[in-house]
Short mmCIF file of C-alpha atoms and ligand atoms in Angstrom, two decimals:
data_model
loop_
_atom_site.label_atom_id
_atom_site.label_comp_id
_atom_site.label_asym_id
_atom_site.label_seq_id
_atom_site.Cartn_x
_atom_site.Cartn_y
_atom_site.Cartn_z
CA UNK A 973 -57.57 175.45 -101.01
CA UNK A 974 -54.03 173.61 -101.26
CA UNK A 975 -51.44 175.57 -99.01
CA UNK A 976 -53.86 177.80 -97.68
CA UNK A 977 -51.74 180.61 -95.42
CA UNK A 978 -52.91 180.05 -91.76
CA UNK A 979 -52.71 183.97 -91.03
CA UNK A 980 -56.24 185.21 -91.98
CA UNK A 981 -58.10 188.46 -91.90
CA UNK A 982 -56.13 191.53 -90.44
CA UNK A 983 -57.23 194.83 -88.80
CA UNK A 984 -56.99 196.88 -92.09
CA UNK A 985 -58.82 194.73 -93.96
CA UNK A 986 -61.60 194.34 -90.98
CA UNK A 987 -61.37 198.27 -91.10
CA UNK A 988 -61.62 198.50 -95.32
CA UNK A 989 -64.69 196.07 -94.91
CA UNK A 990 -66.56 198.38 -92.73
CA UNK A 991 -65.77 201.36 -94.80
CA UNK A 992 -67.33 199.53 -97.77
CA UNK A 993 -69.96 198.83 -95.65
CA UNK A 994 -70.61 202.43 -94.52
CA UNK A 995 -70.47 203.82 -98.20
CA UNK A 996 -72.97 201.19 -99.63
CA UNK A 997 -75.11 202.18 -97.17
CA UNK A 998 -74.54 206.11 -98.12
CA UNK A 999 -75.19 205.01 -101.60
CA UNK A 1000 -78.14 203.07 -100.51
CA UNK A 1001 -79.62 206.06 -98.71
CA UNK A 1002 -78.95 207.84 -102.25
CA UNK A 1003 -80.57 205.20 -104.30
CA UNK A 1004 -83.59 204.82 -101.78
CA UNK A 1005 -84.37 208.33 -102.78
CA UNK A 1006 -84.35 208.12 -106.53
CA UNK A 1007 -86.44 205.08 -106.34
CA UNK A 1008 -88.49 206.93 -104.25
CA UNK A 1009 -89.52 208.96 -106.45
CA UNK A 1010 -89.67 206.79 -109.70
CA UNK A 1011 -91.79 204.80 -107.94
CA UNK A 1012 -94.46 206.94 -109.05
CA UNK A 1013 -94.60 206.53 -112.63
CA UNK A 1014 -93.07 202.90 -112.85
CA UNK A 1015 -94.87 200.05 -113.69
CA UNK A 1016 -95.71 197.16 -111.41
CA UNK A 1017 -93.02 195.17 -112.64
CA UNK A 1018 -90.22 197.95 -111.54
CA UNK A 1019 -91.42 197.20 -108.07
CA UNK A 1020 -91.23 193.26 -108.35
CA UNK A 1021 -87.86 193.64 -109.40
CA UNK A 1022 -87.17 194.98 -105.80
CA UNK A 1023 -87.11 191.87 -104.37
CA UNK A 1024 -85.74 188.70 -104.13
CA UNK A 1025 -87.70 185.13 -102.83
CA UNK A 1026 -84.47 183.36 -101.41
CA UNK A 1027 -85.17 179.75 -100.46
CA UNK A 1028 -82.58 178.66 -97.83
CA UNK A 1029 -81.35 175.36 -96.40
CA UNK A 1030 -78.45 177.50 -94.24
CA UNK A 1031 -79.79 179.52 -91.21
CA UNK A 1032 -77.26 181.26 -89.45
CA UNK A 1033 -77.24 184.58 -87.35
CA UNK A 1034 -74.72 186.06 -89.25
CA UNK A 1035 -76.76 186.15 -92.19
CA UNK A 1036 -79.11 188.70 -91.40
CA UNK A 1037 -75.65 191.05 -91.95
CA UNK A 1038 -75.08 189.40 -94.92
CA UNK A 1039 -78.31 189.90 -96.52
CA UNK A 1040 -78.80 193.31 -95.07
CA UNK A 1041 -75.91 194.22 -96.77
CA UNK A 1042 -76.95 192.99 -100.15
CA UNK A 1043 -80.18 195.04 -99.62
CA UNK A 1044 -78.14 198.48 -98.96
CA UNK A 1045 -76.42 197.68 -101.97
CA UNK A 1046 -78.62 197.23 -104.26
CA UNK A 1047 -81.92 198.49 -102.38
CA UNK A 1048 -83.14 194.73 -103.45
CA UNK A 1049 -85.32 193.31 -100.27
CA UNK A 1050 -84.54 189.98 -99.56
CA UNK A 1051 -88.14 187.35 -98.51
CA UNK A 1052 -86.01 184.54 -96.62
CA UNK A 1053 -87.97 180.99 -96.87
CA UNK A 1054 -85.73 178.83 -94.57
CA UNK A 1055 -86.63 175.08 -94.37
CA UNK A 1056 -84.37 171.80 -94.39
CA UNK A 1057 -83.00 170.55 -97.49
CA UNK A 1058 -85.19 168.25 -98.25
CA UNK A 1059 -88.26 170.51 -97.78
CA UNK A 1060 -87.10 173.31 -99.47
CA UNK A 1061 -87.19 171.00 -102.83
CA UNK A 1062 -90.80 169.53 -102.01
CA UNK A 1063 -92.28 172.61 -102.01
CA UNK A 1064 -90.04 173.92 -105.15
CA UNK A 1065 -91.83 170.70 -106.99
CA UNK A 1066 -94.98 171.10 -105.41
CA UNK A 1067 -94.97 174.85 -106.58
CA UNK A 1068 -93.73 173.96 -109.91
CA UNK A 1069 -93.93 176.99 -112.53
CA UNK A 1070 -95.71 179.15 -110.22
CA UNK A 1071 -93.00 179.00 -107.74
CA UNK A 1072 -91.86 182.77 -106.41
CA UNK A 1073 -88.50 181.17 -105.87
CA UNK A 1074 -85.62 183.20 -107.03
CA UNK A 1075 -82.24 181.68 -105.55
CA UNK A 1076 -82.03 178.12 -103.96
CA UNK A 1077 -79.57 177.75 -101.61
CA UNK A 1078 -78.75 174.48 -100.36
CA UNK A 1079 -75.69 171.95 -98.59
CA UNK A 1080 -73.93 169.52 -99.89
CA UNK A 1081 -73.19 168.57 -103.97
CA UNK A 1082 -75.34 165.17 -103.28
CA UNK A 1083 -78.48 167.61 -103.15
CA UNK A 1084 -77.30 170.44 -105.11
CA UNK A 1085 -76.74 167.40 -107.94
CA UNK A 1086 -80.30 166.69 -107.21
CA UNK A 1087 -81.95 169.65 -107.63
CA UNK A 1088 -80.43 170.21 -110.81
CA UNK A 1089 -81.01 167.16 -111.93
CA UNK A 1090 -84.94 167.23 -111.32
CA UNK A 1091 -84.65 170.48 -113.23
CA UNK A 1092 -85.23 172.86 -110.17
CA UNK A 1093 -82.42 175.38 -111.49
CA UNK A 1094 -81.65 177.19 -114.32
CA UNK A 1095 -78.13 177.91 -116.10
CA UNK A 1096 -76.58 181.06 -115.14
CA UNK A 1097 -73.65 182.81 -117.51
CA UNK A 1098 -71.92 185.74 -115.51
CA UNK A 1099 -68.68 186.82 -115.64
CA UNK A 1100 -68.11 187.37 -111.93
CA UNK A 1101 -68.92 184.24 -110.68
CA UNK A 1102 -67.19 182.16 -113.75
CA UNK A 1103 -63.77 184.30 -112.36
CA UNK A 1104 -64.69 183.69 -108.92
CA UNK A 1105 -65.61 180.46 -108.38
CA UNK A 1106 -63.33 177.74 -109.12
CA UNK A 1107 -64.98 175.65 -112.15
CA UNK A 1108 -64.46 171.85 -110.12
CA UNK A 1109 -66.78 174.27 -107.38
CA UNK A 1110 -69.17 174.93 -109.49
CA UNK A 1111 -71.57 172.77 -111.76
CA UNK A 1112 -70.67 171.47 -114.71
CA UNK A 1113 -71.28 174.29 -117.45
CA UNK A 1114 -72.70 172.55 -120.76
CA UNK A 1115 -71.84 175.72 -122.93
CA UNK A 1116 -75.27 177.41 -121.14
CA UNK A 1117 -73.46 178.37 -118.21
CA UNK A 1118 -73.38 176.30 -114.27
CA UNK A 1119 -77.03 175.73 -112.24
CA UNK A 1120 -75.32 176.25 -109.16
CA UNK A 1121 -72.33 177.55 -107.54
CA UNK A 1122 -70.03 176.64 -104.17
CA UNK A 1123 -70.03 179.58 -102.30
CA UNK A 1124 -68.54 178.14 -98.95
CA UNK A 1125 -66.66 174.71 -98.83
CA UNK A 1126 -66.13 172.39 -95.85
CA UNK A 1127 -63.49 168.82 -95.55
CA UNK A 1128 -64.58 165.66 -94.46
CA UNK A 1129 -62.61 164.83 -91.70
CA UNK A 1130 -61.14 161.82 -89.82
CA UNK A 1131 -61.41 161.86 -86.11
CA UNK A 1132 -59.64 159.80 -83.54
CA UNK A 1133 -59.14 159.28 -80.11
CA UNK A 1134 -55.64 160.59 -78.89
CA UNK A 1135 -55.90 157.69 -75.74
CA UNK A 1136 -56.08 154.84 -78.44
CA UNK A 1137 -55.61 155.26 -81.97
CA UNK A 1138 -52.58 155.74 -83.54
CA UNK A 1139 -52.76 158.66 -86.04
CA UNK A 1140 -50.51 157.20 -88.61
CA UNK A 1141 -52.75 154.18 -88.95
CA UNK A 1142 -55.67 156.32 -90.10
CA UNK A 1143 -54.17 158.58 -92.64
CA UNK A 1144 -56.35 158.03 -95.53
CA UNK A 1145 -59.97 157.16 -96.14
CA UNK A 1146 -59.07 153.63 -97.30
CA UNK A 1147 -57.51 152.92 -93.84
CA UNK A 1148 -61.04 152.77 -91.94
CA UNK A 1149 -61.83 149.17 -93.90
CA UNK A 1150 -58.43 147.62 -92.69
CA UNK A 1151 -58.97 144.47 -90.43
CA UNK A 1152 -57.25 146.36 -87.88
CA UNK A 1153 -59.64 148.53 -87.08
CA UNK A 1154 -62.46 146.21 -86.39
CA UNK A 1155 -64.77 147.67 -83.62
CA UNK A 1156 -62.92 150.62 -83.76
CA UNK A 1157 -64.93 152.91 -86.56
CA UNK A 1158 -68.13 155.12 -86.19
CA UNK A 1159 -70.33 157.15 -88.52
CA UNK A 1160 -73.51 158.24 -89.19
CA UNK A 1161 -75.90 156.47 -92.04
CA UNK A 1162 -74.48 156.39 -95.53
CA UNK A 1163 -77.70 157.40 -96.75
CA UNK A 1164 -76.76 160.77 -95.37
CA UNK A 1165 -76.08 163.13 -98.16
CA UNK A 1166 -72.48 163.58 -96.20
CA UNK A 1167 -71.55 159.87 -96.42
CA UNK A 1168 -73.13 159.60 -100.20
CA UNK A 1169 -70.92 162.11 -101.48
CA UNK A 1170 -67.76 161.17 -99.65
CA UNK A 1171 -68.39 157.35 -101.00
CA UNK A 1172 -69.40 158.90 -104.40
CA UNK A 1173 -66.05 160.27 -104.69
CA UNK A 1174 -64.50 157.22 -103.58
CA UNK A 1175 -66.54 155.51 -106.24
CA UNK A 1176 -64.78 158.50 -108.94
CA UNK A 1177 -61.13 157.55 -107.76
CA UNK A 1178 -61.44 153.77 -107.54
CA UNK A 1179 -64.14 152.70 -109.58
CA UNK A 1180 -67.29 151.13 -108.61
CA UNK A 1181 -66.11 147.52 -107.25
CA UNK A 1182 -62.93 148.70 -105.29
CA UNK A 1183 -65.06 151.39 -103.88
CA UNK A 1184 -67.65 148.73 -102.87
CA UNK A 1185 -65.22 146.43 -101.26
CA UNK A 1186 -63.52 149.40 -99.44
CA UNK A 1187 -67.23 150.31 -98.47
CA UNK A 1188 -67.73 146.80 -96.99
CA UNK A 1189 -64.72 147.35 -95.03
CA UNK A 1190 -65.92 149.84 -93.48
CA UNK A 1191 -69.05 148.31 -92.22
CA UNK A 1192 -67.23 145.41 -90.84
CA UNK A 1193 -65.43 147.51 -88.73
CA UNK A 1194 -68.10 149.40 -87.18
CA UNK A 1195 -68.45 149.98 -83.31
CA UNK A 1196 -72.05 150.43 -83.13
CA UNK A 1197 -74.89 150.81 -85.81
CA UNK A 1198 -75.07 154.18 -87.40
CA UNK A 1199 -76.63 156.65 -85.71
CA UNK A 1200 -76.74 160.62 -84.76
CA UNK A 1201 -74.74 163.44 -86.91
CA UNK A 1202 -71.23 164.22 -87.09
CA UNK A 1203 -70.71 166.01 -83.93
CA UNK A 1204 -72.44 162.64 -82.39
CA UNK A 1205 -70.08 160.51 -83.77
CA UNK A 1206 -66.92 163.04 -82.54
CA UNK A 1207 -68.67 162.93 -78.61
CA UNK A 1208 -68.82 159.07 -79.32
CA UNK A 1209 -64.72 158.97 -80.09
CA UNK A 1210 -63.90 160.90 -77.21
CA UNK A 1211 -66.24 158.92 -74.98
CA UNK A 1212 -64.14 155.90 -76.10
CA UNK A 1213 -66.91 154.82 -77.70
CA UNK A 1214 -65.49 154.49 -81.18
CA UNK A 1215 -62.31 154.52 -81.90
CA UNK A 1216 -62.41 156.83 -85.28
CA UNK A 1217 -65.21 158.40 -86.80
CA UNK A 1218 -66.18 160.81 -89.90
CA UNK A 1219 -66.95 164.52 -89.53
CA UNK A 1220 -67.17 167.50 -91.56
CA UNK A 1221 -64.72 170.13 -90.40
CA UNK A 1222 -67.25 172.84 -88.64
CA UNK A 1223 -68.54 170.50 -86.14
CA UNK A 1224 -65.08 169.76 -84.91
CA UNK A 1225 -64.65 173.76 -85.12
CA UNK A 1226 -68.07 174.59 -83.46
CA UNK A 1227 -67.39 172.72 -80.56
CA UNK A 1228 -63.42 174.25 -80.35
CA UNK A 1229 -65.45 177.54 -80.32
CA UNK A 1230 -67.82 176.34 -77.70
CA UNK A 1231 -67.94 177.93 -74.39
CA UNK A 1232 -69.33 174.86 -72.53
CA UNK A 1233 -66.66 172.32 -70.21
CA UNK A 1234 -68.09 169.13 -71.81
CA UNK A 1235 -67.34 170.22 -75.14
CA UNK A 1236 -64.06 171.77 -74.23
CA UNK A 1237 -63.30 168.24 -72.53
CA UNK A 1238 -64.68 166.74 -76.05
CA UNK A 1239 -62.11 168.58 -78.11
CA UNK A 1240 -59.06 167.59 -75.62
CA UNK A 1241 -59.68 163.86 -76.21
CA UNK A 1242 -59.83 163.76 -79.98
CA UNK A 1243 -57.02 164.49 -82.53
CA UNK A 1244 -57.85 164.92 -86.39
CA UNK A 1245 -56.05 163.58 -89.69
CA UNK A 1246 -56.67 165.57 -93.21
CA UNK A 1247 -57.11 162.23 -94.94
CA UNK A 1248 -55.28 161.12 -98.57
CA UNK A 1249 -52.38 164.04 -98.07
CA UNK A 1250 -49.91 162.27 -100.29
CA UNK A 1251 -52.71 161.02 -102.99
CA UNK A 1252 -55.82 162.83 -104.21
CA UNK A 1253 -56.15 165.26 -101.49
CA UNK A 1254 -58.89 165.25 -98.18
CA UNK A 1255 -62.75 165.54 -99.57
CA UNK A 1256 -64.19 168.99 -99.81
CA UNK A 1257 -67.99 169.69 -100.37
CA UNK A 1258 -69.58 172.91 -100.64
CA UNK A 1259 -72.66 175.01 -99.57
CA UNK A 1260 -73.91 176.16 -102.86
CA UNK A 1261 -76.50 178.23 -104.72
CA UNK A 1262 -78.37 178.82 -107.63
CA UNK A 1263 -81.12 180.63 -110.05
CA UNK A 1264 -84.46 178.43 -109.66
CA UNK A 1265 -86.02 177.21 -112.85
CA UNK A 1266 -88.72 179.74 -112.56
CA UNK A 1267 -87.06 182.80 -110.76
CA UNK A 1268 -89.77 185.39 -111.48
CA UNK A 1269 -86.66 188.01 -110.31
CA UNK A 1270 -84.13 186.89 -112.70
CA UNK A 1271 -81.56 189.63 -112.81
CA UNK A 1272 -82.11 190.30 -109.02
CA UNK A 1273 -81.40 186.63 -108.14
CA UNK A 1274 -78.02 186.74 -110.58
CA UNK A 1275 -76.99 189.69 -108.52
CA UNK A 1276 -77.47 188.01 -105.78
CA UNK A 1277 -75.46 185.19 -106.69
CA UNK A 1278 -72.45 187.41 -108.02
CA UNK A 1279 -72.62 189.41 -104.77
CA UNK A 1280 -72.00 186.13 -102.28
CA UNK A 1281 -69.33 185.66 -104.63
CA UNK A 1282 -67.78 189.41 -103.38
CA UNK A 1283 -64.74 189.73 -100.67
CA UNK A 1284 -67.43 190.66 -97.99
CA UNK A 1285 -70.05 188.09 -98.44
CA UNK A 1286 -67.49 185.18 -98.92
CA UNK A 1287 -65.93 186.23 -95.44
CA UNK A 1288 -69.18 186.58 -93.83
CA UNK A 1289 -70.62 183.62 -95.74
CA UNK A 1290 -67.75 180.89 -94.14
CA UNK A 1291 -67.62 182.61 -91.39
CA UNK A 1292 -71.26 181.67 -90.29
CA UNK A 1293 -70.70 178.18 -90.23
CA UNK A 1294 -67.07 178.38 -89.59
CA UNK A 1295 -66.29 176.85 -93.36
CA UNK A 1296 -63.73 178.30 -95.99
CA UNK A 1297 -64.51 180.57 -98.77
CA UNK A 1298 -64.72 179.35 -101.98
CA UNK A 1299 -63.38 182.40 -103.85
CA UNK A 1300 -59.28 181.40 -102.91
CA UNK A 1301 -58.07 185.41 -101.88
CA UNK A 1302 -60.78 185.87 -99.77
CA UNK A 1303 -59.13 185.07 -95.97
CA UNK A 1304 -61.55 184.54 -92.78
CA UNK A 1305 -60.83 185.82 -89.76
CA UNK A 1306 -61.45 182.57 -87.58
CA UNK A 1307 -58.79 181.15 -85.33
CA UNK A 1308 -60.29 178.07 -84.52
CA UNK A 1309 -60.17 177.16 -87.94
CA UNK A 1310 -56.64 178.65 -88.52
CA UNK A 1311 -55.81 176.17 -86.08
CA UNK A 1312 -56.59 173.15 -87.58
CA UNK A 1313 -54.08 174.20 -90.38
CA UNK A 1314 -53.39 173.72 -93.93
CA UNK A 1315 -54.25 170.53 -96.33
CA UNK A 1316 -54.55 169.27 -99.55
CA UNK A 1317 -57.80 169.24 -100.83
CA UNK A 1318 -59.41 166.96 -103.32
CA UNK A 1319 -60.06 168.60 -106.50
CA UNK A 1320 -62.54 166.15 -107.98
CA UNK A 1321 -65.33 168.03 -109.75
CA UNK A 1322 -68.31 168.98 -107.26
CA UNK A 1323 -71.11 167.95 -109.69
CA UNK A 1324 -68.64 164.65 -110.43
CA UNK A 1325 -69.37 163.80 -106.76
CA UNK A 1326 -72.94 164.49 -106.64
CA UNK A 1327 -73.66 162.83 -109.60
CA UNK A 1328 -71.67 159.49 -108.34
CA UNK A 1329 -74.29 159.74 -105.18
CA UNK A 1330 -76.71 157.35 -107.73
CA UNK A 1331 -73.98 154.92 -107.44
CA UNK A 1332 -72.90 155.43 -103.57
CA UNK A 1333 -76.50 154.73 -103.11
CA UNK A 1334 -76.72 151.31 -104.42
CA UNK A 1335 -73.18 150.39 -102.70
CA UNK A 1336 -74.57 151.72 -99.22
CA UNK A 1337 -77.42 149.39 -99.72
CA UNK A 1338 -75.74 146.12 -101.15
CA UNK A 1339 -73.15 146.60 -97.86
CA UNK A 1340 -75.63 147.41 -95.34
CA UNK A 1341 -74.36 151.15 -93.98
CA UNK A 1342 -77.57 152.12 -92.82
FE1 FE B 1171 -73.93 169.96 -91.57
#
């Protein structure tokens, strides 16, 4: 994502993407037919293979589009179960080897890390995605191929308040535990998936007891408890509230995009910083997906995957949440986030990060960010 051009999707490629979209849905009209009439001497199975049991932690309105066009494509329905993050993987346990679950589809490497590590996906070897996706994007492929795959990939952001913090004294993640900030820095819980894998890749660059000591820091400096989301902790900076805080980029970028005064007024008060810039880069995370361990739709749910991973989908896919694609040609056309510009971003290993979220854990406890 380094040096990302700011100029993003152009009318002839907006024009090119709804020509695609018109002949997939000619050839889906086409393929409905033959089906059609196949149908009657397939098996049962043939008609399984029809459709796909997606199990989503993302719920945006532009994914109705995004599915529907994976569906004219490939004539493949898509059965949407859409719960939070954590639910989604209580009832993938609770269902256990009976579950219909196909793809799993969930935010943030802290619980894409623990999914696969309960076992909850399977390994997937394709082509497509392996040339698509960025390998420090994707899990860690043990010669079987990755359990899951970034498809959309958002920074973790530092946040100030233009009235009383001086940018250049908040360039870089480590800055938020120096003394002079006491009473000046806000963010929500570390237990937070969010603030687990930020401090888990602070635990990957400076080990284990730096990272700890940086964490305490932190905590020292705090305005207020932690409490509320990201976009809470932004409001609470330009209130005055906080000095700094910690947010993931489409919060600040929902409410640029927001029609309403107060969060107009919101954006005018805050400035942001793309934190490390002249070390290891600003922290990236990912929205990512994968097979589930018992996908009774195997081949559908690998298409599937391999089709978010097309021009189209990655577009459409960022563009719902107003995050980056993870496949690096693919451009969105979104000029809020054009606006907050290029950075360098951190290219520590996804499943490094969510992996490290064992030891953010106990560090988050021992310091008290709670
Ligand atoms: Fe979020």
């Amino acid at each position: 994502m380094s040096k990302r051009p700011v100029n993003l999707l152009a009318a002839p490629a907006a024009a090119a993407a709804r020509r695609t979209l018109l002949s997939a849905a000619a050839i889906a009209a086409l393929v409905g037919g033959v089906s059609l009439s196949l149908a009657l001497t397939a098996p049962p199975a043939q008609a399984q293979d029809k459709v796909l049991n997606l199990y989503s932690a993302r719920h945006y309105q532009t994914d109705d589009q995004l599915y529907g066009e994976f569906t004219k494509q490939t004539g493949i329905r898509i059965n949407r179960i859409e719960a939070g993050d954590e639910a989604l993987l209580e009832r993938l346990r609770n269902e256990g080897a009976n579950s219909p679950a196909d793809v799993l589809l969930l935010v943030d490497a802290a619980r894409l890390w623990k999914a696969e590590n309960e076992g909850l996906f399977q390994p997937i070897q394709s082509k497509v995605l392996e040339e698509r996706i960025p390998a420090h994007l994707r899990s860690k492929d043990e010669g079987k191929g990755s359990n899951w795959f970034g498809f959309s990939q958002r920074a973790r952001i530092i946040v100030y308040n233009k009235a009383n913090v001086d940018p250049a004294s908040v360039q870089n993640y480590e800055d938020l535990a120096k003394p002079e900030l006491k009473g000046k820095v806000c963010t929500r819980s570390g237990a937070h998936p969010y603030m687990l894998s930020l401090i888990g890749a602070m635990t990957e660059h400076l080990g284990e007891e730096k990272a700890e000591k940086w964490a305490e820091g932190v905590v020292a400096n705090f305005a207020r408890k932690p409490r509320g989301g990201d976009t809470d902790q932004v409001r609470a900076v330009a209130a005055g509230e906080c000095g700094v805080a910690l947010s993931n980029s489409y919060y600040v970028v929902r409410l640029m995009r927001s029609d309403k005064p107060e969060d107009r007024d919101v954006v005018s008060k805050v400035g942001i910083v793309w934190p490390n810039q002249s070390g290891v880069g600003t922290h990236v995370n990912v929205s990512g997906a994968g097979v589930a361990r018992h996908a009774p739709n195997r081949d559908a749910a690998i298409k599937f995957l391999e089709y978010l991973a097309s021009d189209s989908a990655q577009a459409y896919f960022a563009n719902g949440n107003n995050e980056w694609p993870t496949v690096s040609s693919v451009k969105t056309d979104n000029p809020q986030l054009a606006e907050l510009g290029e950075f360098k971003a951190d290219t520590l290993p996804i499943g490094a990060i969510g992996a490290a979220q064992v030891t953010a854990a106990k560090i988050i406890d021992r310091v008290g960010w709670r």
